[in-house]
mmCIF file of C-alpha atoms and ligand atoms in Angstrom:
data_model
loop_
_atom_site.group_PDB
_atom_site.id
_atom_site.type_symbol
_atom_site.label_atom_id
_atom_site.label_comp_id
_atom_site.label_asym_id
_atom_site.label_seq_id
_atom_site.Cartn_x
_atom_site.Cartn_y
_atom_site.Cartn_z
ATOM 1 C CA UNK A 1 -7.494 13.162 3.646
ATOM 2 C CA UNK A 2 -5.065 10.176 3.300
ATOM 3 C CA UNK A 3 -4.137 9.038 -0.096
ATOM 4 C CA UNK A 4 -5.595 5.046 -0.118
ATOM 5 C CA UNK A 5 -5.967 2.143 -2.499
ATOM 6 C CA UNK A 6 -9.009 0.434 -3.003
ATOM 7 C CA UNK A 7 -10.265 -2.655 -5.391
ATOM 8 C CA UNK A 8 -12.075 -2.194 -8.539
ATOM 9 C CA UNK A 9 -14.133 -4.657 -10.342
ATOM 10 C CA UNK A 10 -15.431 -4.215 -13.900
ATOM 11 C CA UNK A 11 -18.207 -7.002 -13.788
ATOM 12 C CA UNK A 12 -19.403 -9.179 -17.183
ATOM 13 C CA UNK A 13 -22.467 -6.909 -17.634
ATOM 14 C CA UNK A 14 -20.012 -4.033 -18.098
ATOM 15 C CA UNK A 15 -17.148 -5.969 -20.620
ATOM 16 C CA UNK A 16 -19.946 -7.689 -22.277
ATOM 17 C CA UNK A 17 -21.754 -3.696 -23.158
ATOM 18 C CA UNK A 18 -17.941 -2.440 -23.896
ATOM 19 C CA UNK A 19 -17.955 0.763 -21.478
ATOM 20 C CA UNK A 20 -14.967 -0.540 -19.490
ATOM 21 C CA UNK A 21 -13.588 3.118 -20.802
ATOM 22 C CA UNK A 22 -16.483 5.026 -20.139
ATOM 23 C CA UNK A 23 -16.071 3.380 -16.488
ATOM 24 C CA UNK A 24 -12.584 4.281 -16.191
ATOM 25 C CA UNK A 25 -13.304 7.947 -17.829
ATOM 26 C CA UNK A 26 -15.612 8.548 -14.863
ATOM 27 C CA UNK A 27 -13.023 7.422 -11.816
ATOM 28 C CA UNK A 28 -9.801 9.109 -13.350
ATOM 29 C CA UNK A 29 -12.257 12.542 -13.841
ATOM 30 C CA UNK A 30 -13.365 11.955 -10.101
ATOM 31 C CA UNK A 31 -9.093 11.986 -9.126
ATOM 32 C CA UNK A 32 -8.941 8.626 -8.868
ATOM 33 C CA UNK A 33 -5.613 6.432 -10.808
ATOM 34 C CA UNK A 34 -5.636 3.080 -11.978
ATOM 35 C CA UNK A 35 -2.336 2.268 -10.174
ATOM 36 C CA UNK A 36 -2.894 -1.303 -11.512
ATOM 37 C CA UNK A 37 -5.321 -2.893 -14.180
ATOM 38 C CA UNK A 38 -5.536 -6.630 -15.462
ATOM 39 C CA UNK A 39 -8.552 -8.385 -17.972
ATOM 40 C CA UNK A 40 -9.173 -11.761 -16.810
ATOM 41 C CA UNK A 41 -12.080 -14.526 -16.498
ATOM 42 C CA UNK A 42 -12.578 -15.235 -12.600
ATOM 43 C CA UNK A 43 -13.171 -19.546 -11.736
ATOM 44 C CA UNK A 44 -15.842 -20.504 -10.081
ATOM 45 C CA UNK A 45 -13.785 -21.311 -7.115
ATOM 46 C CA UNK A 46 -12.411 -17.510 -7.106
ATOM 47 C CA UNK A 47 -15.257 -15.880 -7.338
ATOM 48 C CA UNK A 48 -16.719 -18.156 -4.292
ATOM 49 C CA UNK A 49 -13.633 -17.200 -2.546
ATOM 50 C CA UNK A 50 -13.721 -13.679 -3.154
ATOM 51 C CA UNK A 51 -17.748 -13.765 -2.190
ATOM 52 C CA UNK A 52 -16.944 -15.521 0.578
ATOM 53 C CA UNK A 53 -18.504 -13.662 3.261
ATOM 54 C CA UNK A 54 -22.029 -13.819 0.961
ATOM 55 C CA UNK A 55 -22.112 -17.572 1.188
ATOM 56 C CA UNK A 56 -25.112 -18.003 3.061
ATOM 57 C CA UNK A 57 -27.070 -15.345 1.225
ATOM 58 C CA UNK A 58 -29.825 -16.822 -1.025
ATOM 59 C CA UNK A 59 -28.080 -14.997 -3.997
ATOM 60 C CA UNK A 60 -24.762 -16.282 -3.363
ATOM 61 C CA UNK A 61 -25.155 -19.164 -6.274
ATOM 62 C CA UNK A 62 -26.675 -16.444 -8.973
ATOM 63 C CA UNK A 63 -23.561 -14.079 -7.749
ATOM 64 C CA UNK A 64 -20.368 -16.733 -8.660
ATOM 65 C CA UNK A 65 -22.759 -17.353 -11.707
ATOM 66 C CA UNK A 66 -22.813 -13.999 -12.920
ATOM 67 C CA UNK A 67 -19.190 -13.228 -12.215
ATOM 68 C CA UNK A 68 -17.713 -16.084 -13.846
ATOM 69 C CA UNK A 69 -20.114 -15.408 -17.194
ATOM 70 C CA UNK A 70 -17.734 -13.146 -19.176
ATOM 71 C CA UNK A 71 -13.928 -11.298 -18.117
ATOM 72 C CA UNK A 72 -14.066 -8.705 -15.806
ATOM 73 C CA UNK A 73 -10.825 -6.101 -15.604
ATOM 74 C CA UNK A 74 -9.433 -6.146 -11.863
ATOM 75 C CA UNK A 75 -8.149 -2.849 -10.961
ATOM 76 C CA UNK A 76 -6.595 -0.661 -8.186
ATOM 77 C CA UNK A 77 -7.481 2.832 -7.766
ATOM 78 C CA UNK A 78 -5.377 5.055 -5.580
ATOM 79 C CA UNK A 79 -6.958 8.964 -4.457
ATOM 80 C CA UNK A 80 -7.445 10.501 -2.093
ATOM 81 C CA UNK A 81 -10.310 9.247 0.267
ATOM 82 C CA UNK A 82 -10.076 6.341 -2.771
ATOM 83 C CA UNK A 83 -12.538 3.933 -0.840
ATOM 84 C CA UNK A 84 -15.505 6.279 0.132
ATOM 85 C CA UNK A 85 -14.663 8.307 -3.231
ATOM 86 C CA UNK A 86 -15.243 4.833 -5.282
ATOM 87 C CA UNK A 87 -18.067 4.179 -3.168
ATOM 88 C CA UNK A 88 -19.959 7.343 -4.636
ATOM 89 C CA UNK A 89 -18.698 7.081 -8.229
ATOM 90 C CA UNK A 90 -20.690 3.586 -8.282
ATOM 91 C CA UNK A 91 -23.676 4.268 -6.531
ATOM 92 C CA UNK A 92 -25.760 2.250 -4.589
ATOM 93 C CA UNK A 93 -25.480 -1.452 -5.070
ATOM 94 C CA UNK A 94 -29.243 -1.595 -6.367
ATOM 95 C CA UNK A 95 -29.191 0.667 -9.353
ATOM 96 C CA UNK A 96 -32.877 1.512 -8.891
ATOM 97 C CA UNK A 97 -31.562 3.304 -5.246
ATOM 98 C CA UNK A 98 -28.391 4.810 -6.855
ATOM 99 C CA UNK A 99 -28.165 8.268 -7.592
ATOM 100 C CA UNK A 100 -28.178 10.169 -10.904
ATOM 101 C CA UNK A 101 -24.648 10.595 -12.326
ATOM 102 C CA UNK A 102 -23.076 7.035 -10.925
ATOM 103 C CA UNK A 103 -22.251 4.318 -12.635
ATOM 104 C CA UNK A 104 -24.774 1.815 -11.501
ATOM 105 C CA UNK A 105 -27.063 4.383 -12.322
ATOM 106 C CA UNK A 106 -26.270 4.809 -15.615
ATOM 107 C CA UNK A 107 -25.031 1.846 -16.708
ATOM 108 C CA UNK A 108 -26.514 -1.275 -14.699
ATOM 109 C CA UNK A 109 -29.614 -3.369 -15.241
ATOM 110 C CA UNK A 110 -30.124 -4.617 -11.944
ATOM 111 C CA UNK A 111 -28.701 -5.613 -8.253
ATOM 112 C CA UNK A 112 -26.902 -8.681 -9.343
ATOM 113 C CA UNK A 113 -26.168 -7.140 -13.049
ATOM 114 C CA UNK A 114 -24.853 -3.832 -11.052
ATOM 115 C CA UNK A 115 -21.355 -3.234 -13.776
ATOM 116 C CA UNK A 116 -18.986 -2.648 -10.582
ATOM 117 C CA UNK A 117 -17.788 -3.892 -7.171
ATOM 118 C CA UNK A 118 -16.052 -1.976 -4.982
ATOM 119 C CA UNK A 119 -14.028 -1.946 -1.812
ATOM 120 C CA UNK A 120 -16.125 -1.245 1.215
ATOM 121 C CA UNK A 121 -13.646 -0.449 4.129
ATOM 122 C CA UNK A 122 -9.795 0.033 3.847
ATOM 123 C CA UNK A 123 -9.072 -3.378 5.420
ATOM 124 C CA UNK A 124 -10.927 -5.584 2.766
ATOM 125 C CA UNK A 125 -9.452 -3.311 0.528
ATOM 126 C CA UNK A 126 -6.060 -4.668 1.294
ATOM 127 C CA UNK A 127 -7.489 -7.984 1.226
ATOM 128 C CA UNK A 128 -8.961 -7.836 -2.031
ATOM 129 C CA UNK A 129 -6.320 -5.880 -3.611
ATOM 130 C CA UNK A 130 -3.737 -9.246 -2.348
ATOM 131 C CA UNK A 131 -6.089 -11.495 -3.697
ATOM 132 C CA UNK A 132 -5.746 -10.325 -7.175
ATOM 133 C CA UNK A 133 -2.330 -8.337 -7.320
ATOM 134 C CA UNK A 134 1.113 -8.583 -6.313
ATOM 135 C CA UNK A 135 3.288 -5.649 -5.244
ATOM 136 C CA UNK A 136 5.156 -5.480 -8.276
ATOM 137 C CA UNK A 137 1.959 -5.210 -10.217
ATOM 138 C CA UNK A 138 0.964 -2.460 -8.674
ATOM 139 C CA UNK A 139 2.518 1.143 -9.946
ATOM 140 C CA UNK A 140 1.259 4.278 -8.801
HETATM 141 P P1 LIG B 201 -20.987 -6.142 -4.912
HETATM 142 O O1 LIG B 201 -20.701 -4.745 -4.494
HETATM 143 O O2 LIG B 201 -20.083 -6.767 -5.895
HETATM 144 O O3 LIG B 201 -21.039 -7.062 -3.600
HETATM 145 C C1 LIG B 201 -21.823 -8.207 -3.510
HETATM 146 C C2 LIG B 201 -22.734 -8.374 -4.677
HETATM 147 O O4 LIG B 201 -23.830 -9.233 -4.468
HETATM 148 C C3 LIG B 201 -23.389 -7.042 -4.987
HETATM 149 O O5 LIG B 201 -22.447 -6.166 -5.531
HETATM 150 C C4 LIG B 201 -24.502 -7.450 -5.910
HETATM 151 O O6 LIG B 201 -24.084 -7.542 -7.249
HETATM 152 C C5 LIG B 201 -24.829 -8.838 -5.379
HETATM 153 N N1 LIG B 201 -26.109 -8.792 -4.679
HETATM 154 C C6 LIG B 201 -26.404 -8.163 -3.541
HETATM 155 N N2 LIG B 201 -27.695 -8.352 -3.218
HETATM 156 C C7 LIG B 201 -28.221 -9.128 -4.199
HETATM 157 C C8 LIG B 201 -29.507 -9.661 -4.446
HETATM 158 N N3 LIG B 201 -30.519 -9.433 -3.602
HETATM 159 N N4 LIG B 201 -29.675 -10.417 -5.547
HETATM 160 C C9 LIG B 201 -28.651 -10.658 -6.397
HETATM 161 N N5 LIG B 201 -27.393 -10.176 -6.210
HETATM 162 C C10 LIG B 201 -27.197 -9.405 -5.128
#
């Protein structure tokens, strides 16, 4: 299995309950390292950006709403299998489908209030990790 980098996002529901830690606890236990980590509050015009491809969805609006409510921390994690591994640490998108022991499971209220994003595939992975990092901001 290749060692890979994938994009992290800790989402306002999660900042605003405080269990950014418990969220990290549960990817570095899984083998997963935050190679890079940064707090910030997202503009509207960066979270349409970074939603872009969910622009004619109904939710799209409710979605740049939600992300630009509170901070959310930014992160890289780098592991083995790192984009499919993340994948399963979060669970399904709607917590209601997720499975018991992930972090939408556990921690989310609802599909749009779902605590995490994560990468999908390794090449939006290096897309989303450029739109938030730069290489010298990145340390594994
Ligand atoms: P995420 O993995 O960040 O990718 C896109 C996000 O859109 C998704 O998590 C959800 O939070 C949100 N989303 C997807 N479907 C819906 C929906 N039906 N209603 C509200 N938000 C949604």
């Amino acid at each position: 299995m290749a060692v890979e980098r994938t994009l992290s996002i800790i989402k306002p529901d999660a900042t605003k309950k405080n269990i950014t830690g418990k969220i990290n606890t549960r990817f570095e236990e899984a083998g997963l390292r935050i190679v890079a980590q940064k707090r910030i509050f997202l503009s509207r015009r960066e979270a349409g950006i970074f939603y872009e491809i969910h622009k004619d969805r109904p939710f799209f609006g409710e979605l740049v709403e939600f992300m630009v409510s509170g901070p959310v921390v930014v992160q890289v994690l780098e592991g083995k299998n790192a984009v499919a591994k993340n994948r399963k640490i979060m669970g399904a998108t709607n917590p209601k489908d997720a499975a018991s022991g992930t972090i939408r499971r556990d921690f989310a209220a609802s599909i749009g209030e779902n605590c995490v994003h994560g990468s999908d595939s390794q090449e939006n992975a290096k897309n989303e990790i450029t739109f938030f990092f730069s290489g010298c901001e990145i340390v594994g």
